[in-house]
Coordinates of C-alpha atoms in Angstrom, one line a residue:
X1 CA -215.8 -44.9 75.9
X2 CA -217.4 -48.4 75.9
X3 CA -214.8 -49.6 73.3
X4 CA -212.0 -48.7 75.8
X5 CA -213.6 -50.3 78.4
X6 CA -214.1 -53.8 76.5
X7 CA -210.3 -53.5 75.5
X8 CA -209.3 -52.8 79.2
X9 CA -211.5 -56.0 80.1
X10 CA -209.7 -58.1 77.6
X11 CA -206.3 -57.2 79.1
X12 CA -207.7 -57.8 82.6
X13 CA -208.4 -61.4 81.2
X14 CA -204.8 -61.9 80.3
X15 CA -203.2 -60.1 83.5
X16 CA -205.1 -62.4 86.1
X17 CA -203.7 -65.6 84.8
X18 CA -200.2 -64.4 85.2
X19 CA -200.7 -62.6 88.4
X20 CA -202.2 -66.0 89.9
X21 CA -199.5 -68.1 88.4
X22 CA -196.3 -66.2 89.5
X23 CA -197.9 -65.2 92.8
X24 CA -199.5 -68.3 94.0
X25 CA -198.4 -71.3 91.8
X26 CA -194.9 -71.1 91.3
X27 CA -194.0 -71.1 95.0
X28 CA -196.4 -73.7 96.3
X29 CA -196.2 -76.1 93.3
X30 CA -192.7 -77.8 92.7
X31 CA -193.5 -80.2 89.9
X32 CA -192.8 -78.9 86.7
X33 CA -195.3 -80.9 84.9
X34 CA -198.2 -80.1 87.4
X35 CA -197.1 -76.1 86.8
X36 CA -197.8 -76.5 83.1
X37 CA -201.1 -78.3 83.8
X38 CA -202.1 -75.4 85.9
X39 CA -200.6 -72.9 83.5
X40 CA -202.7 -74.5 80.6
X41 CA -205.9 -74.0 82.5
X42 CA -205.5 -70.5 83.5
X43 CA -204.5 -69.4 79.8
X44 CA -207.8 -71.8 79.0
X45 CA -210.0 -69.9 81.2
X46 CA -208.3 -66.6 79.7
X47 CA -209.5 -67.6 76.2
X48 CA -212.9 -68.4 77.4
X49 CA -213.3 -65.1 79.0
X50 CA -211.6 -63.1 75.9
X51 CA -213.9 -64.9 73.4
X52 CA -217.1 -64.3 75.7
X53 CA -216.8 -60.6 76.2
X54 CA -215.0 -59.2 72.8
X55 CA -214.7 -55.5 71.9
X56 CA -217.7 -54.5 70.0
X57 CA -217.0 -51.8 67.1
X58 CA -220.3 -52.2 65.7
X59 CA -223.1 -54.6 65.0
X60 CA -220.8 -57.2 63.1
X61 CA -217.4 -56.0 64.0
X62 CA -215.8 -57.6 67.2
X63 CA -212.4 -58.1 68.2
X64 CA -210.9 -60.2 70.8
X65 CA -207.4 -61.0 71.9
X66 CA -207.5 -64.9 72.2
X67 CA -204.3 -64.9 70.5
X68 CA -202.2 -63.6 73.3
X69 CA -203.1 -66.5 75.9
X70 CA -203.0 -69.0 73.0
X71 CA -199.5 -67.9 72.1
X72 CA -198.2 -67.4 75.5
X73 CA -199.6 -70.6 76.9
X74 CA -198.0 -72.6 74.0
X75 CA -194.5 -70.7 74.2
X76 CA -194.5 -71.2 77.9
X77 CA -196.4 -74.4 78.4
X78 CA -195.3 -76.7 75.5
X79 CA -196.7 -78.5 72.8
X80 CA -199.4 -80.4 74.9
X81 CA -200.7 -77.0 76.0
X82 CA -200.8 -75.5 72.6
X83 CA -202.8 -78.5 71.4
X84 CA -205.1 -78.2 74.0
X85 CA -205.8 -74.4 74.1
X86 CA -206.4 -74.7 70.4
X87 CA -208.9 -77.2 71.0
X88 CA -210.6 -75.3 73.2
X89 CA -210.7 -72.2 70.9
X90 CA -212.4 -74.5 68.2
X91 CA -214.9 -76.2 70.5
X92 CA -215.9 -72.7 72.1
X93 CA -216.3 -71.1 68.4
X94 CA -218.4 -74.1 67.3
X95 CA -220.8 -73.6 70.1
X96 CA -221.4 -70.2 68.7
X97 CA -222.6 -71.5 65.4
X98 CA -220.8 -72.7 62.0
X99 CA -220.5 -69.6 59.9
X100 CA -217.8 -67.6 58.2
X101 CA -216.4 -66.8 61.2
X102 CA -216.0 -70.3 62.2
X103 CA -214.3 -71.5 59.0
X104 CA -212.0 -68.4 59.4
X105 CA -211.2 -69.5 62.8
X106 CA -210.1 -73.0 62.1
X107 CA -208.2 -72.1 58.9
X108 CA -205.9 -69.5 60.7
X109 CA -205.2 -72.0 63.7
X110 CA -204.4 -74.8 61.3
X111 CA -201.9 -72.7 59.4
X112 CA -200.4 -70.7 62.5
X113 CA -200.3 -73.5 65.1
X114 CA -197.9 -75.5 63.4
X115 CA -195.5 -72.5 62.9
X116 CA -196.1 -71.6 66.8
X117 CA -195.2 -75.2 67.9
X118 CA -192.1 -75.4 65.5
X119 CA -190.4 -72.2 67.1
X120 CA -191.6 -73.5 70.8
X121 CA -188.3 -75.6 71.5
X122 CA -186.1 -72.3 70.4
X123 CA -188.3 -69.9 72.4
X124 CA -187.7 -72.2 75.6
X125 CA -183.9 -72.1 75.1
X126 CA -183.6 -68.3 74.0
X127 CA -182.6 -65.2 75.7
X128 CA -185.1 -62.7 77.2
X129 CA -184.8 -60.3 74.0
X130 CA -185.2 -63.0 71.5
X131 CA -188.1 -64.5 73.1
X132 CA -189.8 -61.1 73.0
X133 CA -189.0 -60.7 69.3
X134 CA -190.2 -64.2 68.6
X135 CA -193.5 -63.7 70.5
X136 CA -194.2 -60.6 68.4
X137 CA -193.2 -62.3 65.2
X138 CA -195.6 -65.2 65.9
X139 CA -198.4 -62.8 66.7
X140 CA -197.9 -60.8 63.7
X141 CA -197.9 -63.8 61.9
X142 CA -201.1 -65.3 63.2
X143 CA -203.1 -61.8 62.7
X144 CA -201.6 -61.8 58.9
X145 CA -203.0 -65.1 58.2
X146 CA -206.2 -64.1 60.0
X147 CA -206.6 -61.1 57.6
X148 CA -205.5 -62.8 54.5
X149 CA -208.1 -65.6 55.1
X150 CA -210.9 -62.7 56.3
X151 CA -210.0 -61.1 53.2
X152 CA -210.4 -63.9 51.1
X153 CA -213.8 -65.2 52.4
X154 CA -215.3 -61.7 52.9
X155 CA -213.5 -59.6 50.1
X156 CA -210.7 -57.2 50.3
X157 CA -212.2 -53.8 51.2
X158 CA -211.2 -51.3 53.6
X159 CA -214.5 -51.7 55.4
X160 CA -213.8 -55.3 55.9
X161 CA -210.3 -55.0 56.6
X162 CA -210.2 -52.2 59.0
X163 CA -211.1 -54.0 62.3
X164 CA -208.5 -57.0 61.6
X165 CA -205.7 -54.4 61.0
X166 CA -206.6 -52.8 64.2
X167 CA -206.5 -56.3 65.9
X168 CA -203.3 -56.9 64.4
X169 CA -201.9 -53.8 65.7
X170 CA -203.1 -54.4 69.1
X171 CA -202.2 -57.9 69.0
X172 CA -198.6 -57.3 68.5
X173 CA -198.3 -54.4 70.9
X174 CA -200.2 -56.3 73.7
X175 CA -197.8 -59.5 72.9
X176 CA -194.9 -57.3 73.3
X177 CA -196.1 -56.0 76.9
X178 CA -197.0 -59.2 78.3
X179 CA -194.2 -61.2 77.1
X180 CA -191.7 -58.5 78.6
X181 CA -193.9 -58.5 81.6
X182 CA -193.6 -62.4 82.1
X183 CA -189.6 -62.3 81.4
X184 CA -189.3 -59.6 83.7
X185 CA -191.1 -61.6 86.5
X186 CA -189.3 -64.8 85.8
X187 CA -185.9 -62.8 86.2
X188 CA -187.0 -61.0 89.4
X189 CA -188.5 -64.9 90.6
X190 CA -185.1 -66.4 89.8
X191 CA -183.0 -63.5 91.4
X192 CA -185.0 -64.0 94.7
X193 CA -184.5 -67.8 94.6
X194 CA -180.7 -67.0 94.1
X195 CA -180.6 -64.6 97.1
X196 CA -182.5 -67.1 99.2
X197 CA -179.7 -69.7 98.4
X198 CA -177.0 -67.4 98.9
X199 CA -178.5 -66.2 102.6
X200 CA -178.7 -69.9 103.3
X201 CA -175.2 -70.8 102.3
X202 CA -173.6 -67.7 103.7
X203 CA -173.7 -69.1 107.2
X204 CA -171.5 -72.4 105.6
X205 CA -169.2 -70.1 104.1
X206 CA -168.8 -68.1 107.5
X207 CA -168.6 -71.2 109.6
X208 CA -166.2 -73.1 107.6
X209 CA -163.7 -70.2 107.1
X210 CA -163.7 -70.1 111.0
X211 CA -163.3 -73.6 111.7
X212 CA -161.3 -74.7 108.7
X213 CA -157.9 -73.8 110.1
X214 CA -158.6 -75.4 113.5
X215 CA -159.8 -78.6 111.8
X216 CA -156.7 -78.8 109.4
X217 CA -154.4 -78.5 112.2
X218 CA -155.1 -81.6 114.3
X219 CA -155.8 -83.4 110.7
X220 CA -152.3 -82.7 109.3
X221 CA -150.5 -83.7 112.7
X222 CA -152.7 -87.0 112.5
X223 CA -151.6 -87.5 108.9
X224 CA -148.0 -86.7 109.8
X225 CA -147.8 -89.1 112.8
X226 CA -149.8 -91.8 110.5
X227 CA -147.1 -91.6 107.8
X228 CA -144.2 -92.1 110.4
X229 CA -145.6 -95.2 111.8
X230 CA -146.0 -96.5 108.1
X231 CA -142.8 -98.5 108.6
X232 CA -141.6 -101.1 105.8
X233 CA -141.3 -104.0 108.6
X234 CA -145.0 -103.4 109.7
X235 CA -147.7 -106.3 109.0
X236 CA -149.8 -105.9 106.0
X237 CA -152.8 -105.5 108.0
X238 CA -151.7 -102.8 110.1
X239 CA -150.4 -100.9 106.8
X240 CA -153.8 -101.4 105.3
X241 CA -155.5 -99.6 108.3
X242 CA -152.7 -96.7 108.0
X243 CA -153.5 -96.3 104.4
X244 CA -157.3 -96.1 104.8
X245 CA -157.0 -93.8 107.8
X246 CA -154.9 -91.6 105.3
X247 CA -157.5 -91.8 102.6
X248 CA -160.1 -90.9 105.1
X249 CA -158.1 -87.8 106.4
X250 CA -157.7 -86.8 102.4
X251 CA -161.1 -87.2 101.6
X252 CA -162.1 -84.9 105.0
X253 CA -159.7 -82.4 103.6
X254 CA -161.2 -82.4 100.1
X255 CA -164.5 -81.8 101.7
X256 CA -163.3 -78.8 103.7
X257 CA -161.8 -77.7 100.4
X258 CA -165.3 -77.7 98.7
X259 CA -167.0 -75.9 101.6
X260 CA -164.5 -73.3 101.3
X261 CA -164.7 -73.0 97.5
X262 CA -168.4 -72.6 97.9
X263 CA -168.6 -70.3 101.0
X264 CA -165.7 -67.7 100.0
X265 CA -166.7 -64.9 97.7
X266 CA -165.6 -65.5 94.1
X267 CA -162.5 -63.2 93.0
X268 CA -163.1 -62.2 89.5
X269 CA -160.0 -62.9 87.7
X270 CA -161.3 -64.1 84.4
X271 CA -159.5 -64.0 81.2
X272 CA -159.9 -64.9 77.6
X273 CA -159.5 -68.6 77.4
X274 CA -159.7 -71.5 74.7
X275 CA -162.5 -73.9 75.9
X276 CA -160.9 -76.7 73.7
X277 CA -157.7 -76.4 75.3
X278 CA -158.8 -76.5 78.8
X279 CA -160.9 -79.4 77.9
X280 CA -157.8 -81.5 76.6
X281 CA -156.0 -80.2 79.8
X282 CA -158.6 -81.6 82.2
X283 CA -159.0 -85.0 80.0
X284 CA -155.1 -85.3 80.6
X285 CA -155.4 -84.9 84.2
X286 CA -158.2 -87.4 84.7
X287 CA -156.8 -89.9 82.2
X288 CA -155.3 -92.2 84.9
X289 CA -158.5 -92.3 87.1
X290 CA -160.4 -93.3 83.8
X291 CA -158.1 -96.2 83.1
X292 CA -158.5 -97.8 86.8
X293 CA -162.3 -97.8 86.0
X294 CA -161.8 -99.2 82.7
X295 CA -163.7 -96.0 81.1
X296 CA -162.8 -94.3 77.8
X297 CA -163.0 -90.7 77.0
X298 CA -163.5 -89.6 73.5
X299 CA -163.5 -85.9 72.5
X300 CA -164.6 -83.7 69.7
X301 CA -163.4 -80.4 69.9
X302 CA -164.1 -77.4 67.6
X303 CA -161.5 -74.9 67.4
X304 CA -161.6 -71.3 68.3
X305 CA -164.0 -71.8 71.4
X306 CA -163.1 -68.5 73.2
X307 CA -164.9 -67.6 76.4
X308 CA -164.1 -65.0 79.2
X309 CA -163.5 -67.2 82.4
X310 CA -161.0 -68.2 84.9
X311 CA -159.3 -71.3 83.6
X312 CA -158.5 -73.0 87.0
X313 CA -162.3 -72.7 88.2
X314 CA -163.7 -74.1 84.8
X315 CA -161.1 -77.0 85.0
X316 CA -162.5 -77.6 88.6
X317 CA -165.9 -77.8 87.3
X318 CA -165.3 -79.8 84.5
X319 CA -163.3 -82.2 86.5
X320 CA -166.2 -82.5 89.1
X321 CA -168.6 -83.4 86.2
X322 CA -166.3 -85.7 84.7
X323 CA -165.7 -87.6 88.0
X324 CA -169.4 -88.1 88.3
X325 CA -169.7 -89.5 84.7
X326 CA -166.9 -91.8 85.3
X327 CA -168.2 -93.0 89.0
X328 CA -171.6 -93.7 87.1
X329 CA -170.4 -96.3 85.2
X330 CA -169.4 -99.2 87.5
X331 CA -168.8 -101.5 84.7
X332 CA -166.8 -99.1 82.5
X333 CA -167.9 -97.6 79.3
X334 CA -167.5 -94.1 77.3
X335 CA -167.8 -90.7 78.2
X336 CA -168.1 -88.4 75.3
X337 CA -167.0 -84.7 75.5
X338 CA -167.9 -82.5 72.5
X339 CA -167.2 -78.8 72.2
X340 CA -169.1 -76.6 69.7
X341 CA -171.0 -73.4 68.6
X342 CA -174.6 -72.4 69.2
X343 CA -176.4 -70.0 66.7
X344 CA -177.3 -67.7 69.6
X345 CA -173.6 -67.0 70.5
X346 CA -172.7 -69.7 73.2
X347 CA -169.9 -72.3 73.5
X348 CA -171.6 -75.6 74.1
X349 CA -169.9 -78.5 76.0
X350 CA -171.8 -81.6 76.1
X351 CA -170.4 -84.4 78.5
X352 CA -172.2 -87.6 78.0
X353 CA -172.0 -90.9 79.7
X354 CA -173.2 -94.5 79.7
X355 CA -174.1 -94.6 83.2
X356 CA -176.7 -95.3 85.7
X357 CA -178.6 -92.1 84.8
X358 CA -181.2 -90.3 86.8
X359 CA -184.8 -89.8 87.5
X360 CA -186.4 -86.3 86.8
X361 CA -186.7 -85.8 90.5
X362 CA -183.0 -86.6 90.8
X363 CA -182.0 -84.1 88.0
X364 CA -184.3 -81.3 89.7
X365 CA -182.3 -81.9 92.9
X366 CA -178.8 -81.8 91.3
X367 CA -176.6 -79.1 92.7
X368 CA -178.5 -78.3 95.8
X369 CA -176.9 -78.3 99.0
X370 CA -175.8 -81.6 100.5
X371 CA -177.6 -83.6 97.6
X372 CA -175.6 -86.5 96.3
X373 CA -176.5 -90.0 94.6
X374 CA -173.3 -91.4 96.1
X375 CA -173.6 -93.1 99.6
X376 CA -170.3 -91.3 100.7
X377 CA -170.8 -88.0 98.7
X378 CA -171.7 -84.6 100.1
X379 CA -173.1 -83.0 97.0
X380 CA -170.8 -80.2 97.4
X381 CA -168.6 -80.9 94.3
X382 CA -171.6 -80.6 92.1
X383 CA -172.8 -77.7 93.8
X384 CA -169.4 -75.8 93.3
X385 CA -169.7 -76.5 89.6
X386 CA -172.9 -75.2 89.2
X387 CA -171.8 -71.9 91.0
X388 CA -168.7 -71.8 89.0
X389 CA -170.7 -72.1 85.6
X390 CA -173.3 -69.4 86.8
X391 CA -170.4 -67.4 87.7
X392 CA -169.2 -67.2 84.1
X393 CA -172.6 -66.3 83.1
X394 CA -173.4 -69.4 81.8
X395 CA -176.0 -72.3 82.2
X396 CA -176.1 -75.9 82.8
X397 CA -178.6 -78.3 81.3
X398 CA -179.2 -82.1 82.5
X399 CA -180.8 -84.7 80.3
X400 CA -180.8 -88.2 81.8
X401 CA -182.5 -91.6 81.8
X402 CA -182.5 -94.6 83.9
X403 CA -180.1 -97.3 83.0
X404 CA -179.4 -95.2 79.7
X405 CA -177.0 -92.4 80.6
X406 CA -176.5 -88.7 81.5
X407 CA -175.5 -85.6 79.3
X408 CA -174.6 -82.4 80.9
X409 CA -175.0 -79.6 78.6
X410 CA -172.7 -76.3 79.4
X411 CA -173.7 -73.3 77.7
X412 CA -171.0 -70.4 77.9
X413 CA -171.2 -66.8 76.4
X414 CA -168.9 -66.9 73.3
X415 CA -166.4 -64.0 72.7
X416 CA -164.3 -63.3 69.7

């Protein structure tokens, strides 16, 4: 009965950091770096608690699940978190004395940590199911290394190996449960954020639908009369004023269209399309826009990049992103568009420019309502682009550095 209590206590030490982080931290701390620091601290406390109150099987048989907070802290927190947590384990174990157990701990960590860090980046970009499998595999690897070194140092006998084997089974099983728990909580949290954004923007869609028709009628009438007034014998100054007025009316109409695109429900009229063909069409459409701004577009498109999507909406999204890339280079430059495959079943579209770039804060705000880096921008174009990609069950990643350039990475599920 004491063993069960000790084991439940170990589980509690790992549940508490997850509860604290996803209940209090994710909502209140917006900065990603600060969240990772807090996550590392919580997992560090979990490691200390697990090592301080192990499951005791006998006089010299101890079992504790420090691998779980170390593994989860590294996979979700990154390389820096993994190194800090590893150092914490070594220092705490050193404080208990230098013996065979200490050497075993150090050797296992030296052999295991590089492998965990190697897979951390792949873990961060993988889907839920693959993440769970990767975490279980790394947990198994860590425990297997531990069994091997323990047997080498103390001898391969049933008596010596029974506790490490039990540790392996429990560690893999608990890793599966906690990774699945974290992934489920993350999904629920993301869905809640999306629902909140949907509710906020629902009002925009309803109001826009009601007023768009009433606003467009006087706009069209005004545009028509301006065109009638634009006679050949008018002075150049007046012609310039009329042209500016027409351009501003067109811009207002484009803003209304963006509102309508974002606010109205999306009709699921998707079909099997070749992304490479659509990219080439978009490049042809925007070619004249690039010539006026001294921008060159270079493409590298793989064959048979098939996805399930609406071609018009995909083109709209790509044009919005391309226009932003072009406008970010006031002195001209090159925009690269690459279409390729990923190992995990996605079509990847890279759009990279040589523009002014963005800060981390600006990247985080990108795609948010009414956020734009342009003085006359509304942010609706990029907001619509993000919504379109997500409606295709895709993802957008943005990498950027100030005065160097920006890269949009669009991932869309591949079909055969």
